[in-house]
Short mmCIF file of C-alpha atoms in Angstrom, two decimals:
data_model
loop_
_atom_site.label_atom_id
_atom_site.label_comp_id
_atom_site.label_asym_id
_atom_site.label_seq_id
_atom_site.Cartn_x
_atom_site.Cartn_y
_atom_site.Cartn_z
CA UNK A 1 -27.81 -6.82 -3.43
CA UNK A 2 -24.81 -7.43 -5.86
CA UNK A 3 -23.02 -10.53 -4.02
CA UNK A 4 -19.54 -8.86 -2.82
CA UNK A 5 -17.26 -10.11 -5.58
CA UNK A 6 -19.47 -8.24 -8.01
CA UNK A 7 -18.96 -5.22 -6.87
CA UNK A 8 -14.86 -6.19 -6.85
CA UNK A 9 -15.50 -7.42 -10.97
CA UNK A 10 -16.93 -3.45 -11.07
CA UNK A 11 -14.05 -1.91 -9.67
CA UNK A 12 -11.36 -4.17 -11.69
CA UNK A 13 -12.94 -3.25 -14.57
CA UNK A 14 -12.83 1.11 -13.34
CA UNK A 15 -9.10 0.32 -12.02
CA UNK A 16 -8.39 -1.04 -15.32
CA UNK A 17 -9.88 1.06 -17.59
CA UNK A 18 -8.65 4.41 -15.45
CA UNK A 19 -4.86 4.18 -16.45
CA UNK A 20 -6.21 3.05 -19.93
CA UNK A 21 -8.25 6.00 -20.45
CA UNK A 22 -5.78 8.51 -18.81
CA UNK A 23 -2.63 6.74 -21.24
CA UNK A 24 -5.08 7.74 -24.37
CA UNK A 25 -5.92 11.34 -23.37
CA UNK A 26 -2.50 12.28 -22.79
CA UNK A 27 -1.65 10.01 -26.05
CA UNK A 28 -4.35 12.44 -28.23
CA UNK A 29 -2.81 15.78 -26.33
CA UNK A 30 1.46 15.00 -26.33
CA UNK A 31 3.68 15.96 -28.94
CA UNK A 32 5.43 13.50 -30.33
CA UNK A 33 9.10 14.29 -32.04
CA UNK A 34 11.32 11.84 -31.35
CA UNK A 35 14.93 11.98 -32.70
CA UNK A 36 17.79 9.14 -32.07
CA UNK A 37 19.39 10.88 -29.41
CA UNK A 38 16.54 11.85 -27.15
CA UNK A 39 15.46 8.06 -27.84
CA UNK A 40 18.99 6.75 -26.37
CA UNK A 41 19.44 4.66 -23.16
CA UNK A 42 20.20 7.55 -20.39
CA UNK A 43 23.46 6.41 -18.65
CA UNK A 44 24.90 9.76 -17.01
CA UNK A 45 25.40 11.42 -20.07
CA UNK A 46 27.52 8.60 -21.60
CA UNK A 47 27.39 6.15 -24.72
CA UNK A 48 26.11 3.12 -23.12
CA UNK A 49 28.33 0.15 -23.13
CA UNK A 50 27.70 -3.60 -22.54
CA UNK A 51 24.67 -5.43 -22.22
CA UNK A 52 21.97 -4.27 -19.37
CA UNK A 53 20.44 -7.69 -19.05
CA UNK A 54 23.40 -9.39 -17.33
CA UNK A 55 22.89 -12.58 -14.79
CA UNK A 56 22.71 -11.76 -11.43
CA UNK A 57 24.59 -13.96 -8.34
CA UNK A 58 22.78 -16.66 -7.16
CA UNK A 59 22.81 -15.16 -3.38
CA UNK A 60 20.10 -12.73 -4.75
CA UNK A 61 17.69 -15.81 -5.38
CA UNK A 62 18.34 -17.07 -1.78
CA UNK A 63 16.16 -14.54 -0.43
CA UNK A 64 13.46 -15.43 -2.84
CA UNK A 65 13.97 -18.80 -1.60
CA UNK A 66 13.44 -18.07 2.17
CA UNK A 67 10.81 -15.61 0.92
CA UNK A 68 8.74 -18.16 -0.46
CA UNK A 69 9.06 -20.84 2.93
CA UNK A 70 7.69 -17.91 5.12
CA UNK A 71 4.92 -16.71 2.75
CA UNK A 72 3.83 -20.24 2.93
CA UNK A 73 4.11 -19.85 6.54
CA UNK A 74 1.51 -16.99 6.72
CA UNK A 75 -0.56 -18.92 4.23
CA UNK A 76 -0.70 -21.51 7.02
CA UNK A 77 -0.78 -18.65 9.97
CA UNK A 78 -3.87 -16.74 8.20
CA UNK A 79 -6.88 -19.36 8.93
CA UNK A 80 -5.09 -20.54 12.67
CA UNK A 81 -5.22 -16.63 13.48
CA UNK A 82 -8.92 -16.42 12.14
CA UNK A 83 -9.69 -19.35 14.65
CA UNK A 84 -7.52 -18.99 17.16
CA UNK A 85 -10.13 -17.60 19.33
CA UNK A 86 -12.14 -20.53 19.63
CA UNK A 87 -9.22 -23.13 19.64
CA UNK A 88 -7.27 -21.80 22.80
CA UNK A 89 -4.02 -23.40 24.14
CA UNK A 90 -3.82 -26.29 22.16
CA UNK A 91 -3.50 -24.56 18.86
CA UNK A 92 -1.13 -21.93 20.42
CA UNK A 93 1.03 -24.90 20.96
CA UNK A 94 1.17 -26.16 17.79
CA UNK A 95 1.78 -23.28 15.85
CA UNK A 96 4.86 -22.45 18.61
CA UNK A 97 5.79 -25.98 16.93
CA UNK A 98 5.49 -25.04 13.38
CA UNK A 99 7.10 -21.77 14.03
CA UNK A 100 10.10 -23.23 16.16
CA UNK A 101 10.74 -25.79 12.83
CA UNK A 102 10.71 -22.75 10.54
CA UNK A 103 12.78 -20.45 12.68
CA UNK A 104 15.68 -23.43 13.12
CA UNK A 105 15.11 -22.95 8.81
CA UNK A 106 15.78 -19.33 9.40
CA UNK A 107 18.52 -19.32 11.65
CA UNK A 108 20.35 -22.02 9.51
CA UNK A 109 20.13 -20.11 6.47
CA UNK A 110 21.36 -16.98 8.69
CA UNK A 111 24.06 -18.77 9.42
CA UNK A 112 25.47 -19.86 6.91
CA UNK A 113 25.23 -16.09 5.18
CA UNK A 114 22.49 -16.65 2.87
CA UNK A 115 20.65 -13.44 4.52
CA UNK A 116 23.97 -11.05 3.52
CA UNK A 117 23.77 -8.84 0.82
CA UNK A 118 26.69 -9.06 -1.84
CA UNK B 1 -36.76 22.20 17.63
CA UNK B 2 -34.25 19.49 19.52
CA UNK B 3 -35.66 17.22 17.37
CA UNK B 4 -35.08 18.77 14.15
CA UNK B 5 -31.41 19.48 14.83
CA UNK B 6 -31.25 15.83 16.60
CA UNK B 7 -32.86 14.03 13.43
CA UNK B 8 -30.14 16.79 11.11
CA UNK B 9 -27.29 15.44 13.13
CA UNK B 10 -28.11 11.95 12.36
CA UNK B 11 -28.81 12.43 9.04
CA UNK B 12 -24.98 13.92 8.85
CA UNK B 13 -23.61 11.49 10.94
CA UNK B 14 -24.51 8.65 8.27
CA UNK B 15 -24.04 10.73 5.68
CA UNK B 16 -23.08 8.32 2.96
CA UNK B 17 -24.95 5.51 3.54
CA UNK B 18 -28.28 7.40 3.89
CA UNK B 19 -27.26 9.27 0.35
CA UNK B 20 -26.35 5.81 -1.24
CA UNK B 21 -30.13 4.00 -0.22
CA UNK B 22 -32.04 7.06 -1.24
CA UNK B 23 -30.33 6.81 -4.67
CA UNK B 24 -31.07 3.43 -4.54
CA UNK B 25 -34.28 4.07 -4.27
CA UNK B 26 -34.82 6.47 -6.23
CA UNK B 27 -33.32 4.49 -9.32
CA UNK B 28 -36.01 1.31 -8.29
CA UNK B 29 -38.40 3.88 -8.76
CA UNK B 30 -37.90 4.54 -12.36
CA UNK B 31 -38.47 0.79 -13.19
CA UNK B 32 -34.74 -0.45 -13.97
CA UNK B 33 -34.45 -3.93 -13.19
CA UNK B 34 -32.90 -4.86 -9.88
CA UNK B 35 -29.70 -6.24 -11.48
CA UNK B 36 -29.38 -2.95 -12.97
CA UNK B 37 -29.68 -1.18 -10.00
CA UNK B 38 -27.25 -3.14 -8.17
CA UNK B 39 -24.62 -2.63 -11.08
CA UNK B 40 -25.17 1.06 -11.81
CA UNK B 41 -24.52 1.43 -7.67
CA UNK B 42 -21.50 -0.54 -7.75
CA UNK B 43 -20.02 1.38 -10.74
CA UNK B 44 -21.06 4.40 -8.86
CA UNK B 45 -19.52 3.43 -5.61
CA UNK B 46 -16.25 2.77 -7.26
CA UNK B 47 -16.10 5.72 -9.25
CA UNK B 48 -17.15 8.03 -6.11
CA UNK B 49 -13.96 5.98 -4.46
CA UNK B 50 -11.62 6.48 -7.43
CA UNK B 51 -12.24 10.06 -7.56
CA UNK B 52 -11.79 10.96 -3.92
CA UNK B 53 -8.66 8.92 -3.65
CA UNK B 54 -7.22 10.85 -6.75
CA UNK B 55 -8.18 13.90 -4.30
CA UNK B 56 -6.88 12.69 -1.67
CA UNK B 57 -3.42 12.06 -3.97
CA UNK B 58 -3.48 15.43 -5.36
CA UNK B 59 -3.96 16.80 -1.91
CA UNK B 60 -1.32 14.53 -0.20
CA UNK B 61 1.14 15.58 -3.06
CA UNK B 62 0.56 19.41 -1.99
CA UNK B 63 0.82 18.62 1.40
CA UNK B 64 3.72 16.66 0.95
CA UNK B 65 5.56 19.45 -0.36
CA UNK B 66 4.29 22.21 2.16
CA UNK B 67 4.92 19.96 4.87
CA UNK B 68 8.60 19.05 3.94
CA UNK B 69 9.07 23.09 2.93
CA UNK B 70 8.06 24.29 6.41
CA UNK B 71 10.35 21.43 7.97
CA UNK B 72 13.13 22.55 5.52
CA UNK B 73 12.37 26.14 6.82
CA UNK B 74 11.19 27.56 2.86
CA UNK B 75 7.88 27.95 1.73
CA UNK B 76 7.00 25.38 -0.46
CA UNK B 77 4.55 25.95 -3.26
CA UNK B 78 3.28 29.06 -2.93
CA UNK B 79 2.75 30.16 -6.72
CA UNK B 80 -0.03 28.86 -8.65
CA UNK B 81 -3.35 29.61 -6.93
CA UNK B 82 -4.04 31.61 -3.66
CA UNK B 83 -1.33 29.08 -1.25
CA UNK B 84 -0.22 27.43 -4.31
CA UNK B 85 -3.57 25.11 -3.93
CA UNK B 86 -3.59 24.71 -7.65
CA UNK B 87 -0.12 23.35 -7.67
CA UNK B 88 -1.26 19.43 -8.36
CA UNK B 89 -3.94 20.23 -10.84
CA UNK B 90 -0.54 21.73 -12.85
CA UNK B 91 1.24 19.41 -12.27
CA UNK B 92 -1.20 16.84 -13.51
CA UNK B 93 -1.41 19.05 -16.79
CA UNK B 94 1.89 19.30 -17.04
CA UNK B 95 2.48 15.12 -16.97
CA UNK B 96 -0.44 15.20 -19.90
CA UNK B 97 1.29 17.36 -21.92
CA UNK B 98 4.74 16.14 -21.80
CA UNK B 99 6.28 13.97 -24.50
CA UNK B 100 6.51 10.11 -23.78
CA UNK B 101 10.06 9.04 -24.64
CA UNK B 102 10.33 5.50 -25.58
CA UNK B 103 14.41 4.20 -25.77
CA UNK B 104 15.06 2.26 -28.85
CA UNK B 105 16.47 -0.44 -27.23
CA UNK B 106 13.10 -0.51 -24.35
CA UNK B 107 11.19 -3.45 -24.61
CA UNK B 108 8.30 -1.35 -26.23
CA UNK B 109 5.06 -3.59 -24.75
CA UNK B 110 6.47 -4.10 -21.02
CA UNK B 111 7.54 -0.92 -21.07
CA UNK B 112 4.25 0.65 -21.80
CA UNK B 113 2.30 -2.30 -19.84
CA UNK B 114 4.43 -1.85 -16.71
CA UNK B 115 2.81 1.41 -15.48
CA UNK B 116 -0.71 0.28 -15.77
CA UNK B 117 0.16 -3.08 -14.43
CA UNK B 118 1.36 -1.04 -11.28
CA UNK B 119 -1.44 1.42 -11.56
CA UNK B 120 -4.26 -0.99 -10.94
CA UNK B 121 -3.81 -3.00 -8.01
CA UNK B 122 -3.07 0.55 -6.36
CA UNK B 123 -6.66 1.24 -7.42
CA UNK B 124 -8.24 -2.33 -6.85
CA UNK B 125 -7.47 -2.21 -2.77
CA UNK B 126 -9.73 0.55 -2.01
CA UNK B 127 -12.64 -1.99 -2.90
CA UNK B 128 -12.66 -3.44 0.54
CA UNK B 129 -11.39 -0.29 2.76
CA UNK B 130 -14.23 0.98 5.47
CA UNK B 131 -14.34 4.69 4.79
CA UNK B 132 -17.04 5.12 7.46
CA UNK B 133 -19.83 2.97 9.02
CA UNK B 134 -21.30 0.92 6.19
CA UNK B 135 -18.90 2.78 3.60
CA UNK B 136 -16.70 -0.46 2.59
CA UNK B 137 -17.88 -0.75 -1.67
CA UNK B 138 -17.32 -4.83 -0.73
CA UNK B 139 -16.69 -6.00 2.61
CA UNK B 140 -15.17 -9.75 1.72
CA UNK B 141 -15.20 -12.06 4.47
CA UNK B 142 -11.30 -12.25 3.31
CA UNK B 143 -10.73 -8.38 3.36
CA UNK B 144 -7.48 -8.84 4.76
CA UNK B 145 -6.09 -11.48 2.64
CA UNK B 146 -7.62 -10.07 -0.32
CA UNK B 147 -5.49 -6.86 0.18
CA UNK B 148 -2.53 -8.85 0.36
CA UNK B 149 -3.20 -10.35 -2.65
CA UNK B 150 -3.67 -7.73 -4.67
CA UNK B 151 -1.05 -5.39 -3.67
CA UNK B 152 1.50 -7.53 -4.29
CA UNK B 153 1.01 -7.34 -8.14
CA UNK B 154 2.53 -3.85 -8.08
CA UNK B 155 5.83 -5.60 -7.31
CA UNK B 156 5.48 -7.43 -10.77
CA UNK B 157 5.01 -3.86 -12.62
CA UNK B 158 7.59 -2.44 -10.55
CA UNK B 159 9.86 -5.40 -12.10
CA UNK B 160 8.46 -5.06 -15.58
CA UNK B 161 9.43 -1.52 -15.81
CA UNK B 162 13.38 -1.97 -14.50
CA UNK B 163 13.68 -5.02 -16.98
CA UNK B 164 11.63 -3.72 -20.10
CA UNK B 165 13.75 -0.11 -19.68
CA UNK B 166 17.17 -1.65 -21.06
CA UNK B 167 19.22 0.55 -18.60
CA UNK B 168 21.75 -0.79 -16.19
CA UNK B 169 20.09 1.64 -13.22
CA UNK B 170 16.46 1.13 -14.06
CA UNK B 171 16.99 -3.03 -14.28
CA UNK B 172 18.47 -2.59 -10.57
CA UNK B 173 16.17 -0.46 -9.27
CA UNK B 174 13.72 -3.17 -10.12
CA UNK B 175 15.77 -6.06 -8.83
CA UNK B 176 16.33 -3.69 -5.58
CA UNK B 177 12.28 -3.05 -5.08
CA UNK B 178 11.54 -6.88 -5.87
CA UNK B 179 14.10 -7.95 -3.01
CA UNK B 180 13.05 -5.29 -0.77
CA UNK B 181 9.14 -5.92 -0.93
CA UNK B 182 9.29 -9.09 -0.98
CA UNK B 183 11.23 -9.33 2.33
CA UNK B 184 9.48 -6.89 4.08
CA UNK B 185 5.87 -8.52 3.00
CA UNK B 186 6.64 -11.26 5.49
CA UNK B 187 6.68 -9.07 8.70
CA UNK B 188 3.83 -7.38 7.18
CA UNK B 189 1.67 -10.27 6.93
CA UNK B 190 3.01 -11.40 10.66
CA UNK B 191 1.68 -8.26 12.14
CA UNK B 192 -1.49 -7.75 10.70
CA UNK B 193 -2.20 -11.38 11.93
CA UNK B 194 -2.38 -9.60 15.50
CA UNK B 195 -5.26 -7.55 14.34
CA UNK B 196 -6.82 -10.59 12.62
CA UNK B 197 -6.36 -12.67 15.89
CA UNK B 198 -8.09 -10.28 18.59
CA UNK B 199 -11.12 -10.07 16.07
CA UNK B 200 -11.14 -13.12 15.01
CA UNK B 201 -12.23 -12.70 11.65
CA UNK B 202 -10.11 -11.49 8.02
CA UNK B 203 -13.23 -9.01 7.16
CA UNK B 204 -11.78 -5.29 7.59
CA UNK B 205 -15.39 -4.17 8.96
CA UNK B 206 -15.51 -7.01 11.70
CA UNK B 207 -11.87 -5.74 12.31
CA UNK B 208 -13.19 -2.19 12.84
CA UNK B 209 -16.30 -2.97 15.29
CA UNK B 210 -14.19 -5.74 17.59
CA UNK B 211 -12.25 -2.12 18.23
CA UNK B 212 -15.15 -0.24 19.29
CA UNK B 213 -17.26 -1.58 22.28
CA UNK B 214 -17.32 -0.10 25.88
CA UNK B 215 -13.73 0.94 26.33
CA UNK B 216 -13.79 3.17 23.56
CA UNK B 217 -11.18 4.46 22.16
CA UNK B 218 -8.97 2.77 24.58
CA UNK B 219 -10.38 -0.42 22.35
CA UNK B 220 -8.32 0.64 19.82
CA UNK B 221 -5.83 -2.46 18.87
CA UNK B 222 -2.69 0.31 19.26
CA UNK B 223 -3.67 0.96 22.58
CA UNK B 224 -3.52 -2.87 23.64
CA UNK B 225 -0.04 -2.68 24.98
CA UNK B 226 2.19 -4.18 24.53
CA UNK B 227 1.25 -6.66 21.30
CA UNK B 228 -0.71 -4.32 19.91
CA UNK B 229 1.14 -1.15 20.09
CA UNK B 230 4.13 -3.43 18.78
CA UNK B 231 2.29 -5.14 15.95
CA UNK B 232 1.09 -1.52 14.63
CA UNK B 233 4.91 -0.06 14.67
CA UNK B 234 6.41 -3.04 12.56
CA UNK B 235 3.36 -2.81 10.71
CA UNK B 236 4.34 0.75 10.10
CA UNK B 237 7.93 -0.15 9.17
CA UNK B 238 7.19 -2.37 6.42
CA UNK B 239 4.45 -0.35 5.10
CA UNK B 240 7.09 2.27 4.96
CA UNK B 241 9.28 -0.38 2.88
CA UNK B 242 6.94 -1.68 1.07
CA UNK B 243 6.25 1.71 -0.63
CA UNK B 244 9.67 2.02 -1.44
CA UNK B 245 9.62 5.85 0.58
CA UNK B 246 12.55 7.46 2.36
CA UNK B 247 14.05 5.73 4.69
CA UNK B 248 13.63 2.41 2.78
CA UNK B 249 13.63 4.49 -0.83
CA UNK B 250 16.40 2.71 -2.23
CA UNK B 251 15.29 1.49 -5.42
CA UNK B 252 14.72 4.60 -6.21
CA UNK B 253 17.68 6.63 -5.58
CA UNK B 254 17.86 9.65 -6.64
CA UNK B 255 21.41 10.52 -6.26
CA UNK B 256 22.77 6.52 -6.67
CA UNK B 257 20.83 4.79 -9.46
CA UNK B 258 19.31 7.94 -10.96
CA UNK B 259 15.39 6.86 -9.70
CA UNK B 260 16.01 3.55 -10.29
CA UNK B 261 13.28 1.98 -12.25
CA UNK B 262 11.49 4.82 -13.69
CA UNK B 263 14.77 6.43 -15.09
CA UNK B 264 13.52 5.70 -18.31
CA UNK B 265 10.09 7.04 -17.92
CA UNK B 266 8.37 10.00 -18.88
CA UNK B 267 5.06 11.80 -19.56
CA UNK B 268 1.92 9.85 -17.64
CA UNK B 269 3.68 6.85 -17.92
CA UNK B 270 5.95 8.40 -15.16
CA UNK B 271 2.72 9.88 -14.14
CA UNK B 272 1.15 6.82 -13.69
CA UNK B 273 4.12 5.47 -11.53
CA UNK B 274 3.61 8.49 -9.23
CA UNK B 275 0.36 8.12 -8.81
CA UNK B 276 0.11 4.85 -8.04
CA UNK B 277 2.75 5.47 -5.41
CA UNK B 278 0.44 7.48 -3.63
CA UNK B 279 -2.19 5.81 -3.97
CA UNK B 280 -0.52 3.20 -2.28
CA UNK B 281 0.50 5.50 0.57
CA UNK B 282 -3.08 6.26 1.42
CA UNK B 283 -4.15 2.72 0.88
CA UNK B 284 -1.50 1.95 3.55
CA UNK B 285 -2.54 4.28 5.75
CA UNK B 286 -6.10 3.72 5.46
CA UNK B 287 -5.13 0.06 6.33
CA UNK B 288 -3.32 1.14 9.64
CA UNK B 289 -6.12 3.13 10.16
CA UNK B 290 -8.72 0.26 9.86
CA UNK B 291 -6.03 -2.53 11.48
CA UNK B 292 -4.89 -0.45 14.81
CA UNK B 293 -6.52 2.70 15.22
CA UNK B 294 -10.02 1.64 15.36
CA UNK B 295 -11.14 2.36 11.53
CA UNK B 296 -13.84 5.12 11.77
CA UNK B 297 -14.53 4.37 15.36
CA UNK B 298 -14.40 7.38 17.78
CA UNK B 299 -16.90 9.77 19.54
CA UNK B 300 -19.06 11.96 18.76
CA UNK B 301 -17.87 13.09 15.62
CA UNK B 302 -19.19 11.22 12.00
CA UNK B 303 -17.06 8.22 11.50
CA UNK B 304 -15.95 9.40 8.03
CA UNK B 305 -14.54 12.28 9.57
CA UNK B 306 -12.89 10.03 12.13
CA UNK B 307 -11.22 8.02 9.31
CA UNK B 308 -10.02 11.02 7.21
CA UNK B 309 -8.48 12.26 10.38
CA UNK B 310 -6.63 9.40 11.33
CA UNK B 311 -5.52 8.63 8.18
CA UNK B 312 -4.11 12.56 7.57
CA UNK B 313 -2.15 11.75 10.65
CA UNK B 314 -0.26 8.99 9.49
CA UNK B 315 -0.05 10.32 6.06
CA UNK B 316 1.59 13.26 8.34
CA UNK B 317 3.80 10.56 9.99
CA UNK B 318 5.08 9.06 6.11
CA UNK B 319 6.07 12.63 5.29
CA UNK B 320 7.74 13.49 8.40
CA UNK B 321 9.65 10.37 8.50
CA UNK B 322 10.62 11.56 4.90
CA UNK B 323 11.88 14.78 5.59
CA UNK B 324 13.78 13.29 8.72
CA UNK B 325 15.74 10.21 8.05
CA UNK B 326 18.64 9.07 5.83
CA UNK B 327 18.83 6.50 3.46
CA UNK B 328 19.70 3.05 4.69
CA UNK B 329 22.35 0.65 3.01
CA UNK B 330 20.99 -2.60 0.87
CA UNK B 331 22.83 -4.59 2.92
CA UNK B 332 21.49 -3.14 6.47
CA UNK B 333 18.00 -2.56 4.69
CA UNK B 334 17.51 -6.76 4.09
CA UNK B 335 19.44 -7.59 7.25
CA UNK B 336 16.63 -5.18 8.96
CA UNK B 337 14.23 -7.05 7.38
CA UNK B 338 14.75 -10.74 8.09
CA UNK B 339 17.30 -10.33 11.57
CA UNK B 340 15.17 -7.93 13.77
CA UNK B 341 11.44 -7.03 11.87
CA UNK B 342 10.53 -10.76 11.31
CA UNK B 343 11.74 -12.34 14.49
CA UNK B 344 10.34 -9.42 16.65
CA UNK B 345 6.58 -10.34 14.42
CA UNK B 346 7.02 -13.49 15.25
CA UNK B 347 7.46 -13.43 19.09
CA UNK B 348 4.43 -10.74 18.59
CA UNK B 349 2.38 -13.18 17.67
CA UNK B 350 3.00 -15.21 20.78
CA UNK B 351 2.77 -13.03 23.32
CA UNK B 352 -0.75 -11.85 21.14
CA UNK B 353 -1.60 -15.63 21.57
CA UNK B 354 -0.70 -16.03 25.27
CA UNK B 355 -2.42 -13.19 26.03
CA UNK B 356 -5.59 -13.52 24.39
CA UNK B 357 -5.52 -17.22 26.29
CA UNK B 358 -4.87 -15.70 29.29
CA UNK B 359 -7.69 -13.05 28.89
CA UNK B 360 -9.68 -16.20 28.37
CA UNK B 361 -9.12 -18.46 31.04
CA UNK B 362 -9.04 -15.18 33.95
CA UNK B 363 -11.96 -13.20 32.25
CA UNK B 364 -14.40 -15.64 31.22
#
C-alpha cells in the first residue's frame, strides 16, 4: 500500500491541476473583447474616486491578536484531547488551569472593548 | 437461493471497497509494478472523489434553488430539462462561455491566482473524509487536524481576491470574511475537540467506529446529551460562518457591498469561487456527518447510503437556514463569536471532560 500521505501528494496534485485545467478550457472557449469601460473598477455606476487600498484602524488587528492566543490554545488543547482518555482527573485539572489563565486574557481584552466592532 | 441473495446483499453492502480490491487486482495481474499499482489507485480514488463531489455540487446547487423556491412558494427551476434537472449543467456552460473581465487597475496575478488558491483546499479535504466503511482515500492518524489545516487556506484566497480587485467593496468583503473566519475557527476547533475526546484519537475513521458499538445509533456523539448534542450545534454555527452563508453571509452582501469580494469577478473565475463554496458546504457537512452523527454508521442499510443521507439532511438544514434568517450586523456577528460561541465551547469541553471522568471512575 501507498503510505497515507501519498495518496494526499495524489490528490494535491488532482486539486491543483482541476481549477488549472478548468481556467484553460474556458480560456480556449471565452470571447475576449475588452474595451476601457467594461475594464473599469465597478463602484455603483460611478467614476471611482480615491484610493481602494486605504489603512485600516488598528481595532481590526486586535481580533487577529486574540485570534492568534486562542489558536495557540487549541494547538495545545488538540494532543490533551487525544489523551485525555488515558490521563483522567489530573489532566482535566490542568487544562481548567490553562484555560482559566486564557479566559482572565479574554475577559480583559473584553473589557477594555478590544472585542467591539468600529 | 438465501444464499445467493445473502452473498448479493453483501456484495452491495461493501460496494466500494470490494470494486476498489478487484481492480486492484486485476491491474497486479497485468504485471505493472506494485508502486504503479498503488499510484494509478490513488489517482483513481481521487478522481472518483473529485467527480462525485462536483455531482454532489451541481446537485446541491439545483436543490438549493428548488428548495428555497418551494419555501418562497414559486417553482424554482423548472425550464431546462424534464424538472429543470439540467439547470446546473447550463449553468456550468454558461460560466465557460462568459467573458473574464479583468479591471485595469486589478492586481492582474492575485487576481487570477486568488480563485484557484480558494479552489484547492476546497478540493484537498475530501482526501481524508469516510464516505462509507473503508471509503476514506487516506485515513491520517491526524484526520482532524489535517482538515483544519487545510481549510483554512481558503481564507488566504478569499483575502487575495478582495485586495488584488482594487475596489473599495471587494477589499472589504475580504477584510469582513478574514475577521469573520478567523473568529469563528476558534469555537470550531473547541467543539470538534468533544468528538476527538470521547474517541480518543484525531483519525476521522476511529472517530466514526467509537460511534458505532452496542447502543447503536443512540452511540451517535449528537445523541450524548448534553455535551454532545451542544458541541454538534456550535459546531453547526461556525460551520455556517465559516462558509460565509446566510445568516453569517456578510462579506458577501448582496444588497450592502455589492458581493463583496467577488464583485470584480467574472466568467469561471467567479465560477471557481462558487464552486469552491460548495464544495466547502458539503465538506462541512460531511464533517458533521463523520464528527456527530455517527459517519456511515447505521442499520441495515449500506453505510454509503447512510452517509449520503445524513449529509443531504444537513445540506437540507444550510439551505433552510438560508431561506429563513436575516442577515446579522458586523458588530453582533464578532460579538457572537467571541462573547457567547467561544465561552459556551469552552465550558463544553469541561463538562465533556467531567463526564467522560465520571463515566470512568462509576463504569469501570
Amino acid at each position: 500500500m501507498l503510505p497515507s500521505y501519498g495518496v494526499i501528494g495524489v490528490f494535491a496534485i488532482v486539486a491543483i491541476l482541476f481549477p488549472l485545467v478548468a481556467l484553460s478550457i474556458a480560456w480556449l472557449v471565452r470571447p475576449k473583447k475588452p474595451t476601457p469601460l467594461k475594464k473599469s473598477t465597478y463602484e455603483c455606476g460611478m467614476e471611482t474616486f480615491g484610493d481602494t487600498w486605504v489603512q485600516f484602524r488598528v481595532q481590526y488587528y486586535l481580533y487577529a491578536l486574540v485570534f492568534v492566543l486562542f489558536d495557540i490554545e487549541t494547538v495545545f488543547l488538540l494532543p490533551w484531547a487525544v489523551v485525555y482518555n488515558q490521563l483522567g482527573l489530573f489532566a482535566l485539572a490542568e487544562m481548567l488551569l490553562f484555560i482559566t489563565l486564557l479566559v482572565v486574557g479574554l475577559v480583559y481584552a473584553w473589557r477594555k472593548g478590544a472585542l467591539e466592532w468600529l | 437461493m438465501l444464499d445467493a441473495i445473502r452473498n448479493l446483499w453483501s456484495l452491495i453492502y461493501n460496494l466500494f471497497p470490494n470494486l476498489a480490491q478487484a481492480l486492484a487486482a486485476f491491474l497486479r495481474g497485468t504485471g505493472l509494478p506494485g508502486w504503479g499499482v498503488d499510484l494509478l489507485m490513488a489517482l483513481l480514488s481521487a478522481l472518483v472523489v473529485v467527480i462525485s463531489v462536483l455531482l454532489g455540487m451541481l446537485g446541491m446547487t439545483l436543490m438549493e434553488r428548488k428548495v428555497m423556491g418551494r419555501m418562497q412558494n414559486r417553482l424554482g427551476p423548472n425550464r431546462v430539462g424534464p424538472l429543470g434537472l439540467l439547470q446546473p449543467i447550463a449553468d456550468a456552460i454558461k460560466f465557460l462561455i462568459k467573458e473574464d473581465i479583468v479591471p485595469t487597475n486589478a492586481d492582474r496575478w492575485v487576481h487570477t491566482l486568488a480563485p484557484i488558491v480558494a479552489a484547492i483546499p476546497a478540493v484537498l479535504v475530501y482526501a481524508v473524509i469516510p464516505f462509507g466503511k473503508g471509503m476514506a482515500a487516506a485515513d491520517l492518524n491526524i484526520g482532524v487536524l489535517y482538515i483544519l489545516a487545510v481549510s483554512s487556506i481558503t481564507t488566504i484566497g478569499i483575502v487575495m481576491a478582495g485586495w488584488a480587485s482594487n475596489n473599495k467593496y471587494s477589499l472589504l468583503g475580504g477584510m469582513r470574511a478574514a475577521a469573520q473566519i478567523i473568529s469563528y475557527e476558534v469555537p470550531l476547533v473547541l467543539s470538534m475537540l468533544v468528538a476527538v475526546m470521547l474517541a480518543g484519537s484525531l483519525s476521522l475513521g476511529k472517530i466514526v467506529e467509537a460511534q458505532g458499538g452496542l447502543l447503536g445509533i443512540l452511540g451517535w456523539n449528537v445523541f450524548r446529551v448534553p455535551f454532545g448534542t451542544l458541541a454538534f450545534l456550535t459546531y453547526m454555527i461556525c460551520a455556517v460562518a465559516e462558509l460565509n452563508r446566510t445568516p453569517f453571509d456578510l462579506p458577501e452582501g448582496e444588497s450592502e457591498i455589492v458581493t463583496g469580494y467577488i464583485t470584480e469577478y467574472s466568467g469561471l473565475k467567479w465560477g471557481l469561487f462558487y464552486l469552491g463554496e460548495y464544495f466547502n458546504a458539503i465538506a462541512v457537512s460531511a464533517i458533521a456527518t463523520t464528527l456527530f452523527l455517527g459517519g456511515w454508521q447505521g442499520p441495515i442499510l449500506p453505510p454509503y447510503v447512510w452517509f449520503l443521507g445524513k449529509v443531504l439532511v444537513i445540506v437540507f438544514i444550510l439551505i433552510w437556514l438560508r431561506s429563513t434568517l436575516p442577515r446579522f450586523r458586523v458588530d453582533q456577528l464578532m460579538g457572537f463569536a467571541w462573547k457567547v460561541v467561544l465561552p459556551i465551547a469552552l465550558v463544553n469541553i469541561f463538562v465533556t471532560g467531567a463526564a467522560i471522568t465520571l463515566w470512568q471512575a462509576f463504569v469501570k
